[in-house]
Short mmCIF file of C-alpha atoms and ligand atoms in Angstrom, two decimals:
data_model
loop_
_atom_site.label_atom_id
_atom_site.label_comp_id
_atom_site.label_asym_id
_atom_site.label_seq_id
_atom_site.Cartn_x
_atom_site.Cartn_y
_atom_site.Cartn_z
CA MET A 28 51.47 34.88 15.96
CA SER A 29 53.46 31.73 16.31
CA PHE A 30 52.35 28.15 16.68
CA ASP A 31 54.08 25.75 18.98
CA PHE A 32 52.81 22.19 18.82
CA SER A 33 55.67 20.56 20.68
CA PRO A 34 54.08 20.58 24.16
CA ILE A 35 51.12 18.80 22.66
CA PHE A 36 53.01 16.25 20.58
CA ASP A 37 55.26 15.56 23.59
CA ARG A 38 52.17 14.29 25.35
CA TRP A 39 51.23 11.90 22.54
CA PRO A 40 50.61 8.96 24.88
CA MET A 41 47.76 10.95 26.40
CA LEU A 42 46.36 11.72 22.98
CA LEU A 43 46.60 8.08 22.02
CA SER A 44 44.95 6.80 25.18
CA GLY A 45 42.27 9.48 24.80
CA ALA A 46 41.58 8.41 21.21
CA LEU A 47 41.39 4.77 22.28
CA MET A 48 38.96 5.66 25.07
CA THR A 49 36.85 7.60 22.57
CA MET A 50 36.74 4.59 20.27
CA LEU A 51 35.90 2.31 23.19
CA LEU A 52 32.98 4.54 24.17
CA ALA A 53 31.81 4.75 20.58
CA THR A 54 32.06 1.03 19.91
CA ALA A 55 30.35 -0.04 23.12
CA ALA A 56 27.55 2.50 22.78
CA THR A 57 27.08 1.68 19.08
CA ALA A 58 26.64 -2.02 19.78
CA LEU A 59 24.40 -1.57 22.81
CA GLY A 60 22.52 1.36 21.27
CA PHE A 61 21.74 -0.67 18.15
CA VAL A 62 20.17 -3.41 20.27
CA ILE A 63 18.20 -0.92 22.40
CA GLY A 64 17.12 1.06 19.36
CA THR A 65 15.96 -2.02 17.49
CA LEU A 66 13.96 -3.28 20.47
CA CYS A 67 12.55 0.21 20.88
CA ALA A 68 11.46 0.31 17.23
CA VAL A 69 9.75 -3.07 17.61
CA GLY A 70 8.12 -1.86 20.82
CA ARG A 71 6.92 1.34 19.28
CA ASN A 72 5.34 -0.50 16.35
CA SER A 73 3.80 -3.11 18.61
CA SER A 74 0.09 -3.40 19.19
CA TYR A 75 0.63 -3.50 22.95
CA ARG A 76 -0.30 0.01 23.97
CA ALA A 77 1.89 0.01 27.08
CA ALA A 78 4.99 -1.10 25.17
CA SER A 79 4.57 1.45 22.43
CA ALA A 80 3.81 4.23 24.93
CA ILE A 81 6.92 3.48 26.99
CA CYS A 82 9.09 3.46 23.87
CA ALA A 83 7.54 6.71 22.62
CA VAL A 84 8.15 8.48 25.94
CA TYR A 85 11.74 7.25 25.99
CA VAL A 86 12.45 8.40 22.44
CA GLU A 87 10.83 11.79 22.82
CA THR A 88 12.46 12.47 26.18
CA ILE A 89 15.92 11.77 24.83
CA ARG A 90 15.46 13.54 21.53
CA ASN A 91 14.17 16.72 23.14
CA THR A 92 16.79 17.24 25.84
CA PRO A 93 20.50 18.04 25.55
CA PHE A 94 22.96 15.21 25.94
CA LEU A 95 24.92 17.16 28.55
CA VAL A 96 21.85 17.38 30.75
CA GLN A 97 21.13 13.68 30.24
CA ILE A 98 24.61 12.65 31.27
CA PHE A 99 24.54 14.87 34.38
CA LEU A 100 21.14 13.52 35.35
CA ILE A 101 22.36 9.95 35.01
CA PHE A 102 25.66 10.67 36.73
CA PHE A 103 24.25 12.53 39.73
CA GLY A 104 21.02 10.55 39.75
CA LEU A 105 22.82 7.25 40.10
CA SER A 106 25.11 8.49 42.82
CA THR A 107 22.16 9.98 44.73
CA LEU A 108 20.48 6.60 44.54
CA GLY A 109 23.62 5.09 46.01
CA PHE A 110 25.07 3.46 42.89
CA THR A 111 28.75 4.16 42.59
CA LEU A 112 29.69 3.45 39.01
CA GLY A 113 32.90 4.52 37.33
CA ALA A 114 32.82 7.52 35.02
CA VAL A 115 33.46 5.31 31.97
CA THR A 116 30.54 3.04 32.83
CA VAL A 117 28.26 6.01 33.30
CA ALA A 118 29.47 7.48 30.02
CA ILE A 119 28.72 4.26 28.12
CA LEU A 120 25.34 4.05 29.80
CA ALA A 121 24.44 7.63 28.93
CA LEU A 122 25.71 7.36 25.35
CA THR A 123 23.81 4.10 24.88
CA ILE A 124 20.57 5.56 26.18
CA ASN A 125 21.05 8.60 23.97
CA VAL A 126 21.94 6.85 20.74
CA GLY A 127 19.36 4.12 21.40
CA ALA A 128 16.57 6.67 21.03
CA TYR A 129 17.87 8.01 17.72
CA THR A 130 18.59 4.50 16.46
CA GLY A 131 15.05 3.55 17.43
CA GLU A 132 13.65 6.15 15.08
CA ILE A 133 15.99 5.11 12.27
CA MET A 134 15.13 1.44 12.70
CA ARG A 135 11.43 2.25 12.79
CA ALA A 136 11.80 3.98 9.45
CA GLY A 137 13.67 0.90 8.24
CA PHE A 138 10.97 -1.51 9.41
CA ASN A 139 8.27 0.64 7.87
CA SER A 140 10.14 0.76 4.57
CA VAL A 141 9.86 -3.02 4.17
CA HIS A 142 7.06 -3.68 1.73
CA SER A 143 3.79 -4.81 3.26
CA GLY A 144 3.85 -7.82 0.93
CA GLN A 145 6.83 -9.16 2.85
CA TRP A 146 4.96 -8.93 6.15
CA GLU A 147 1.94 -10.53 4.56
CA ALA A 148 3.91 -13.38 3.01
CA ALA A 149 5.50 -14.15 6.38
CA GLU A 150 2.16 -13.96 8.12
CA CYS A 151 0.61 -16.34 5.61
CA LEU A 152 3.42 -18.82 6.16
CA GLY A 153 2.48 -18.87 9.84
CA LEU A 154 5.42 -16.90 11.21
CA SER A 155 4.74 -14.97 14.39
CA ARG A 156 5.34 -11.25 14.48
CA LEU A 157 8.64 -11.59 16.30
CA GLN A 158 9.76 -14.35 13.95
CA THR A 159 8.91 -12.06 11.05
CA TYR A 160 10.99 -9.26 12.52
CA TRP A 161 13.90 -11.57 13.12
CA HIS A 162 13.95 -13.65 9.93
CA VAL A 163 12.27 -11.46 7.34
CA VAL A 164 12.30 -7.77 8.17
CA LEU A 165 15.37 -7.00 10.27
CA PHE A 166 17.99 -7.63 7.62
CA PRO A 167 16.42 -5.68 4.73
CA ALA A 168 15.51 -2.89 7.16
CA VAL A 169 19.09 -2.53 8.38
CA GLU A 170 20.30 -2.70 4.81
CA ARG A 171 17.94 0.11 3.83
CA VAL A 172 18.91 2.46 6.71
CA TYR A 173 22.56 1.48 6.96
CA PRO A 174 23.83 4.87 5.74
CA SER A 175 21.72 6.67 8.36
CA LEU A 176 22.92 4.31 11.05
CA THR A 177 26.52 4.97 10.01
CA SER A 178 26.04 8.74 10.31
CA GLN A 179 24.28 8.37 13.64
CA PHE A 180 27.07 6.29 15.11
CA ILE A 181 29.73 8.72 13.89
CA LEU A 182 27.76 11.54 15.51
CA LEU A 183 27.73 9.47 18.66
CA MET A 184 31.51 9.14 18.56
CA LEU A 185 31.84 12.91 18.23
CA ALA A 186 29.26 13.50 20.97
CA SER A 187 31.25 11.32 23.32
CA SER A 188 33.52 14.35 23.79
CA ILE A 189 30.85 15.68 26.15
CA THR A 190 31.61 12.88 28.58
CA SER A 191 34.77 14.81 29.44
CA GLN A 192 32.39 16.79 31.67
CA ILE A 193 32.19 13.85 34.06
CA SER A 194 35.97 13.36 33.87
CA VAL A 195 36.11 10.50 31.43
CA PRO A 196 39.69 10.40 30.13
CA GLU A 197 38.72 10.40 26.48
CA LEU A 198 40.20 12.55 23.76
CA THR A 199 38.57 15.85 24.72
CA GLY A 200 39.07 15.27 28.43
CA ASN A 201 42.76 14.64 27.91
CA ALA A 202 42.99 17.65 25.60
CA ASN A 203 41.47 19.83 28.32
CA PHE A 204 44.23 18.66 30.60
CA ILE A 205 46.97 19.22 28.02
CA GLN A 206 45.88 22.74 27.18
CA GLY A 207 45.73 23.52 30.90
CA VAL A 208 49.33 22.58 31.50
CA SER A 209 50.76 23.72 28.14
CA PHE A 210 48.86 27.02 27.84
CA ARG A 211 48.45 26.18 24.15
CA PRO A 212 44.66 25.82 23.76
CA LEU A 213 44.48 26.66 20.06
CA GLU A 214 47.13 24.12 19.08
CA THR A 215 45.64 21.51 21.39
CA TYR A 216 42.16 21.72 19.95
CA LEU A 217 43.52 21.92 16.40
CA VAL A 218 45.32 18.65 16.96
CA ILE A 219 42.37 16.82 18.49
CA GLY A 220 40.12 18.26 15.81
CA VAL A 221 42.32 16.53 13.26
CA ILE A 222 42.28 13.35 15.34
CA TYR A 223 38.49 13.38 15.56
CA PHE A 224 38.34 13.86 11.81
CA ALA A 225 40.62 10.88 11.31
CA LEU A 226 38.56 8.77 13.70
CA SER A 227 35.42 9.67 11.75
CA VAL A 228 37.03 8.61 8.50
CA VAL A 229 38.21 5.36 10.05
CA MET A 230 34.77 4.67 11.45
CA ARG A 231 33.05 5.38 8.15
CA GLN A 232 35.46 3.05 6.35
CA ALA A 233 34.90 0.37 8.99
CA PHE A 234 31.14 0.66 8.57
CA ASN A 235 31.48 0.46 4.80
CA GLY A 236 33.62 -2.64 5.14
CA ILE A 237 31.20 -4.29 7.54
CA GLY A 238 28.34 -3.37 5.24
CA MET A 239 30.02 -5.03 2.28
CA LEU A 240 30.55 -8.14 4.39
CA ILE A 241 27.07 -8.53 5.79
CA PHE A 242 25.10 -7.35 2.76
CA PRO A 243 26.29 -9.67 0.00
CA ARG A 244 23.50 -8.39 -2.22
CA ARG A 245 25.10 -4.95 -2.23
CA ARG A 246 28.40 -6.57 -3.01
CA ARG A 247 26.97 -8.58 -5.88
CA LEU A 248 25.19 -5.61 -7.35
CA GLY A 249 28.21 -3.43 -6.74
CA THR A 250 26.07 -0.64 -5.26
CA ALA A 251 27.78 1.56 -2.76
CA LEU A 252 26.26 1.82 0.66
CA MET B 20 -12.37 -40.54 8.39
CA ASN B 21 -16.07 -41.19 7.93
CA ASN B 22 -18.18 -40.29 4.96
CA ALA B 23 -19.77 -37.30 6.62
CA THR B 24 -16.46 -35.42 6.95
CA GLU B 25 -15.22 -36.62 3.58
CA ASN B 26 -18.16 -35.07 1.82
CA LYS B 27 -18.03 -31.86 3.77
CA PRO B 28 -16.80 -28.93 1.69
CA VAL B 29 -13.27 -27.80 2.53
CA ILE B 30 -14.13 -24.14 2.08
CA VAL B 31 -17.48 -22.55 2.83
CA LEU B 32 -18.38 -18.91 2.32
CA ARG B 33 -21.90 -17.94 3.35
CA ASP B 34 -23.35 -14.45 2.81
CA VAL B 35 -19.98 -12.78 3.28
CA GLU B 36 -20.08 -9.01 3.40
CA LYS B 37 -17.06 -6.79 3.50
CA SER B 38 -16.65 -3.02 3.47
CA PHE B 39 -13.61 -0.81 3.40
CA GLY B 40 -14.81 2.22 5.29
CA GLN B 41 -17.98 3.36 3.56
CA VAL B 42 -17.34 1.32 0.44
CA LYS B 43 -19.03 -2.04 0.37
CA VAL B 44 -16.90 -4.44 -1.62
CA LEU B 45 -18.56 -7.81 -1.02
CA HIS B 46 -22.36 -8.00 -1.00
CA GLY B 47 -23.23 -11.43 0.32
CA VAL B 48 -20.80 -13.81 -1.35
CA SER B 49 -21.49 -17.53 -0.98
CA PHE B 50 -19.75 -20.51 -2.49
CA GLU B 51 -18.31 -23.85 -1.45
CA VAL B 52 -15.25 -25.76 -2.50
CA GLN B 53 -15.10 -29.54 -2.23
CA ARG B 54 -11.98 -31.50 -1.44
CA GLY B 55 -9.72 -31.72 -4.49
CA GLN B 56 -11.81 -29.25 -6.40
CA VAL B 57 -10.43 -26.28 -8.33
CA THR B 58 -12.52 -23.14 -8.09
CA VAL B 59 -11.68 -20.20 -10.30
CA LEU B 60 -12.90 -16.69 -9.51
CA ILE B 61 -13.33 -14.49 -12.55
CA GLY B 62 -14.63 -11.00 -13.03
CA ARG B 63 -13.63 -7.47 -13.90
CA SER B 64 -11.03 -5.50 -12.06
CA GLY B 65 -12.47 -4.24 -8.80
CA SER B 66 -15.21 -6.85 -8.64
CA GLY B 67 -13.92 -8.12 -5.27
CA LYS B 68 -12.09 -11.32 -6.24
CA SER B 69 -8.92 -10.55 -4.29
CA THR B 70 -10.92 -9.38 -1.32
CA ALA B 71 -12.89 -12.64 -1.25
CA LEU B 72 -9.68 -14.64 -1.45
CA ARG B 73 -8.03 -12.60 1.30
CA CYS B 74 -11.05 -13.11 3.55
CA ILE B 75 -10.58 -16.88 3.22
CA ASP B 76 -7.08 -16.58 4.74
CA ARG B 77 -8.21 -13.94 7.29
CA LEU B 78 -5.99 -11.30 5.75
CA GLU B 79 -9.19 -9.26 5.86
CA THR B 80 -11.89 -9.56 8.49
CA VAL B 81 -15.45 -9.67 7.22
CA ASN B 82 -18.32 -7.46 8.39
CA ALA B 83 -20.93 -10.19 8.19
CA GLY B 84 -21.32 -13.78 7.06
CA TYR B 85 -19.61 -17.07 7.75
CA ILE B 86 -16.39 -18.57 6.45
CA GLU B 87 -15.05 -22.00 7.25
CA VAL B 88 -11.80 -23.47 5.93
CA CYS B 89 -10.65 -27.02 6.72
CA GLY B 90 -12.84 -27.03 9.80
CA HIS B 91 -11.52 -23.68 11.08
CA VAL B 92 -14.23 -21.10 11.52
CA VAL B 93 -12.42 -18.16 9.95
CA THR B 94 -15.09 -15.69 11.00
CA ASP B 95 -14.70 -16.64 14.66
CA PRO B 96 -12.74 -13.77 16.26
CA ALA B 97 -11.09 -16.24 18.66
CA LEU B 98 -9.68 -18.34 15.80
CA GLU B 99 -6.05 -19.30 16.23
CA LEU B 100 -4.60 -17.76 13.08
CA ARG B 101 -1.51 -19.95 13.08
CA LYS B 102 -3.63 -23.10 12.80
CA LEU B 103 -5.50 -21.66 9.82
CA ARG B 104 -2.27 -20.61 8.13
CA LEU B 105 -0.83 -24.11 8.55
CA ASP B 106 -3.66 -25.46 6.40
CA VAL B 107 -3.83 -22.68 3.83
CA GLY B 108 -1.14 -21.64 1.36
CA ILE B 109 -1.50 -18.42 -0.58
CA VAL B 110 0.49 -17.03 -3.51
CA PHE B 111 0.26 -13.43 -4.65
CA GLN B 112 0.82 -11.58 -7.88
CA SER B 113 3.99 -10.00 -6.46
CA TYR B 114 5.88 -13.13 -5.48
CA ASN B 115 7.02 -11.65 -2.13
CA LEU B 116 10.07 -13.84 -1.87
CA PHE B 117 12.43 -12.69 0.89
CA PRO B 118 15.22 -10.96 -1.05
CA HIS B 119 18.04 -11.52 1.46
CA LEU B 120 17.52 -15.28 1.59
CA THR B 121 18.37 -17.84 -1.06
CA ILE B 122 15.50 -19.73 -2.65
CA GLY B 123 16.35 -22.70 -0.45
CA GLN B 124 16.32 -20.56 2.69
CA ASN B 125 13.07 -18.93 1.61
CA ILE B 126 11.46 -22.34 1.42
CA MET B 127 12.98 -23.77 4.59
CA LEU B 128 12.20 -20.79 6.82
CA ALA B 129 8.59 -21.61 7.70
CA PRO B 130 8.98 -25.38 8.05
CA ARG B 131 11.87 -24.76 10.44
CA SER B 132 10.57 -21.90 12.52
CA VAL B 133 6.84 -22.60 12.41
CA LYS B 134 6.81 -26.40 12.34
CA ASN B 135 10.18 -26.86 14.07
CA LEU B 136 11.27 -29.54 11.60
CA PRO B 137 14.92 -30.57 11.85
CA LYS B 138 17.29 -28.98 9.36
CA THR B 139 18.08 -32.11 7.33
CA GLU B 140 14.40 -32.76 6.86
CA THR B 141 13.70 -29.20 5.68
CA VAL B 142 16.54 -29.38 3.17
CA GLU B 143 15.04 -32.51 1.64
CA LEU B 144 11.60 -30.96 1.73
CA ALA B 145 12.82 -27.77 0.02
CA ARG B 146 14.59 -29.76 -2.70
CA ALA B 147 11.51 -31.84 -3.32
CA CYS B 148 9.29 -28.77 -3.56
CA LEU B 149 11.72 -27.10 -5.94
CA GLU B 150 11.75 -30.24 -8.11
CA GLN B 151 7.98 -30.14 -8.14
CA VAL B 152 7.98 -26.65 -9.69
CA GLY B 153 10.89 -27.39 -12.02
CA LEU B 154 13.53 -25.37 -10.18
CA GLY B 155 15.69 -28.19 -8.87
CA ASP B 156 18.87 -26.28 -9.70
CA LYS B 157 17.96 -22.98 -8.02
CA PHE B 158 18.35 -23.96 -4.37
CA ASP B 159 21.26 -21.60 -3.76
CA ALA B 160 20.18 -18.78 -6.06
CA TYR B 161 18.89 -15.47 -4.73
CA PRO B 162 15.44 -14.29 -5.84
CA GLU B 163 16.86 -11.40 -7.88
CA GLN B 164 18.83 -13.89 -9.97
CA LEU B 165 15.62 -15.54 -11.17
CA SER B 166 13.17 -14.54 -13.87
CA GLY B 167 9.68 -13.47 -12.84
CA GLY B 168 8.25 -16.84 -13.76
CA GLN B 169 10.93 -18.65 -11.79
CA GLN B 170 10.36 -16.40 -8.79
CA GLN B 171 6.66 -17.10 -8.90
CA ARG B 172 7.30 -20.84 -9.09
CA ALA B 173 9.68 -20.52 -6.14
CA ALA B 174 6.94 -18.72 -4.21
CA ILE B 175 4.59 -21.59 -4.99
CA ALA B 176 7.23 -24.05 -3.79
CA ARG B 177 7.58 -22.05 -0.57
CA SER B 178 3.87 -22.41 0.08
CA LEU B 179 3.86 -26.09 -0.82
CA ALA B 180 6.65 -26.79 1.65
CA MET B 181 4.18 -26.13 4.46
CA GLN B 182 2.08 -28.95 3.02
CA PRO B 183 -1.16 -26.98 3.05
CA LYS B 184 -4.53 -28.60 2.50
CA VAL B 185 -5.73 -25.67 0.42
CA MET B 186 -3.91 -23.37 -1.99
CA LEU B 187 -5.09 -19.88 -2.93
CA PHE B 188 -3.69 -18.08 -5.97
CA ASP B 189 -4.31 -14.39 -6.62
CA GLU B 190 -3.49 -13.46 -10.21
CA VAL B 191 -0.16 -15.16 -9.94
CA THR B 192 0.65 -14.62 -13.62
CA SER B 193 -0.49 -11.02 -14.05
CA ALA B 194 3.01 -9.63 -13.74
CA LEU B 195 4.47 -12.07 -16.25
CA ASP B 196 4.76 -12.05 -20.01
CA PRO B 197 2.98 -14.85 -21.90
CA GLU B 198 5.97 -17.14 -22.15
CA LEU B 199 6.62 -17.10 -18.40
CA THR B 200 2.90 -17.29 -17.68
CA GLY B 201 2.79 -20.68 -19.34
CA GLU B 202 5.39 -22.25 -17.09
CA VAL B 203 3.61 -21.06 -13.94
CA LEU B 204 0.21 -22.22 -15.15
CA LYS B 205 1.69 -25.62 -15.91
CA VAL B 206 2.80 -25.92 -12.29
CA ILE B 207 -0.71 -25.07 -11.10
CA GLU B 208 -2.22 -27.57 -13.50
CA ARG B 209 0.06 -30.27 -12.15
CA LEU B 210 -1.08 -29.42 -8.63
CA ALA B 211 -4.68 -29.69 -9.74
CA ALA B 212 -3.98 -33.07 -11.30
CA GLY B 213 -2.39 -34.10 -8.00
CA GLY B 214 -5.69 -33.42 -6.23
CA MET B 215 -4.88 -30.15 -4.47
CA THR B 216 -7.88 -28.12 -3.36
CA MET B 217 -7.47 -24.66 -4.86
CA VAL B 218 -9.12 -21.31 -5.30
CA ILE B 219 -7.64 -19.35 -8.17
CA VAL B 220 -8.20 -15.77 -9.22
CA THR B 221 -7.11 -15.23 -12.80
CA HIS B 222 -7.68 -13.19 -15.93
CA GLU B 223 -6.43 -16.06 -18.13
CA MET B 224 -9.78 -17.22 -19.48
CA ASN B 225 -8.52 -20.21 -21.42
CA PHE B 226 -6.67 -21.45 -18.40
CA ALA B 227 -9.72 -20.83 -16.20
CA ARG B 228 -11.97 -22.83 -18.47
CA ARG B 229 -9.45 -25.65 -18.72
CA ILE B 230 -8.67 -26.06 -15.05
CA ALA B 231 -11.90 -25.09 -13.29
CA ASP B 232 -14.15 -27.67 -11.71
CA GLN B 233 -16.18 -24.66 -10.65
CA LEU B 234 -16.18 -21.19 -12.17
CA VAL B 235 -17.41 -18.32 -10.03
CA PHE B 236 -18.23 -15.09 -11.83
CA MET B 237 -18.14 -11.97 -9.67
CA HIS B 238 -19.36 -8.52 -10.58
CA GLN B 239 -19.58 -5.52 -8.26
CA GLY B 240 -19.07 -7.63 -5.17
CA LYS B 241 -21.73 -10.22 -5.99
CA ILE B 242 -21.66 -13.66 -7.49
CA TRP B 243 -23.79 -13.75 -10.61
CA GLU B 244 -23.11 -17.24 -11.88
CA LYS B 245 -21.27 -20.31 -10.76
CA GLY B 246 -20.88 -23.70 -12.33
CA PRO B 247 -18.61 -25.69 -14.61
CA GLY B 248 -16.43 -24.04 -17.24
CA ALA B 249 -19.29 -24.36 -19.71
CA ILE B 250 -21.15 -21.44 -18.11
CA LEU B 251 -18.87 -19.23 -20.18
CA ASP B 252 -20.39 -20.61 -23.36
CA ALA B 253 -23.98 -20.15 -22.28
CA PRO B 254 -24.16 -17.18 -19.89
CA GLN B 255 -27.49 -16.80 -18.11
CA THR B 256 -26.96 -13.20 -17.03
CA PRO B 257 -26.24 -10.16 -19.20
CA GLU B 258 -23.28 -9.34 -16.89
CA LEU B 259 -21.46 -12.57 -17.62
CA GLN B 260 -22.52 -12.34 -21.25
CA ARG B 261 -20.83 -8.97 -21.59
CA PHE B 262 -17.76 -10.14 -19.63
CA ALA B 263 -17.41 -13.30 -21.69
CA ALA B 264 -17.79 -11.38 -24.94
CA GLN B 265 -14.96 -9.08 -23.93
CA GLU B 266 -12.57 -11.62 -22.48
CA LEU B 267 -12.86 -14.51 -24.87
N1 ATP C 318 -7.41 -2.20 1.45
C1 ATP C 318 -8.38 -1.58 0.76
N2 ATP C 318 -8.89 -0.41 1.18
C2 ATP C 318 -9.89 0.19 0.51
N3 ATP C 318 -10.47 -0.30 -0.58
C3 ATP C 318 -10.03 -1.48 -1.05
C4 ATP C 318 -8.97 -2.17 -0.40
N4 ATP C 318 -8.74 -3.31 -1.09
C5 ATP C 318 -9.61 -3.31 -2.11
N5 ATP C 318 -10.39 -2.22 -2.09
C6 ATP C 318 -11.48 -1.91 -3.05
O1 ATP C 318 -12.32 -3.02 -3.09
C7 ATP C 318 -12.77 -3.25 -4.40
C8 ATP C 318 -12.50 -4.68 -4.79
O2 ATP C 318 -11.12 -4.87 -4.84
P1 ATP C 318 -10.42 -6.24 -5.18
O3 ATP C 318 -8.97 -6.03 -5.08
O4 ATP C 318 -11.03 -7.30 -4.37
O5 ATP C 318 -10.85 -6.44 -6.70
P2 ATP C 318 -10.34 -7.53 -7.73
O6 ATP C 318 -11.55 -8.17 -8.29
O7 ATP C 318 -9.31 -8.39 -7.13
O8 ATP C 318 -9.71 -6.62 -8.87
P3 ATP C 318 -8.38 -6.88 -9.76
O9 ATP C 318 -8.80 -7.78 -10.86
O10 ATP C 318 -8.04 -5.51 -10.27
O11 ATP C 318 -7.35 -7.45 -8.88
C9 ATP C 318 -12.09 -2.23 -5.28
O12 ATP C 318 -13.01 -1.21 -5.54
C10 ATP C 318 -10.96 -1.73 -4.46
O13 ATP C 318 -10.70 -0.39 -4.73
MG1 MG C 319 -7.20 -8.58 -7.36
#
């Protein structure tokens, strides 16, 4: 058995552009998914029955179906309805919808972990419920669940490989192409496996860095995130 | 303001009943607080003091009875809570400062977002309130950098910044050791001297006797005696007699 990596390394620009596309998908879906998830957590905890029901249905639908099926449904569903969106746009949309549901559950746990005394103090000062979320609860909640959020968003980055199924030129998609023309599947997937690993490490470090920046209390206390 | 409104009590509780599930906690509680008066609720643990206090600020809804605070009918289901909360400040045993905000930000939050005061005004207001509780130098500190007593005084300052007409205190010194208790009680005494209308729940009997214009003794969800601090020296009921003998 002999390994030959040269046909893969020769195509490094494709690997690079694939990795960049993967990071683009991950970053966009992380940012959008965090917003969706947070709103969803607020909605699910809300006393408006309709809002909490809609959020619950959304979360349970997404969490109990495979991502591949979700992305196909969105991809073919949109085109059947006459929307012609690019594959990348559809991928970001699908990833956002997917990670939004998981983030919603994480954020809900975060909101619920904030001591009832904090809610009460805000209420007694006259703050509305939304003002309390925004000024009082959001920050400590995110701080509390930050490690879970980090893991979720790294999972999202890895799951973005599935978008190769709708021809998004991300890392896995490009690898599929490379192995097809080089007839070196094992080497190809070994290489992108290592690249994914590196991207995960980079992402974790980035999240740690951001955490240290936005949570000065952690920094002062010197507690790791 | 005419005499009729001036003489009207600021807080009225009439036959207030409150149950948690099957457990009845308040059995017809009635008392009144006049403007500028300090009322102290005393009684054993579980006698319903906190519950009564929380009903005044509509943190609990009552099952029966009537409560009025600063002209707001608290027991009216259609009451606009925000209006009530603008007139009532409440401080708890567990200070409940917001840990991610500095003391200054803690104090400025409500005046800015509830009253929409401009920033410069809220800064001045926060500094003044901090001066009032003896924490003039802690504007930029975070809650965790303060001692328990300082945190509690900061929480009092946060309530004062909303310029409430009534202040409620629920065992605000119970989590503090004696030394820190003193500095918090001093702040409350200064407020009393300044004419603030207050309802205080406390286990500090000497403080209660000193500060109270009206003492209210609760036992098993009922009021057994109320009157000036002197009721402690001449209890009329065996319940208060036993309580006084234990606590003093
Ligand atoms: N949220 C609640 N749910 C159920 N029972 C409650 C609740 N809050 C208070 N109680 C019960 O009501 C009774 C009165 O409680 P409350 O806290 O008013 O007493 P308290 O006089 O303030 O006592 P302490 O001096 O210990 O603070 C107690 O028996 C308590 O167990
Ligand atoms: Mg109590």
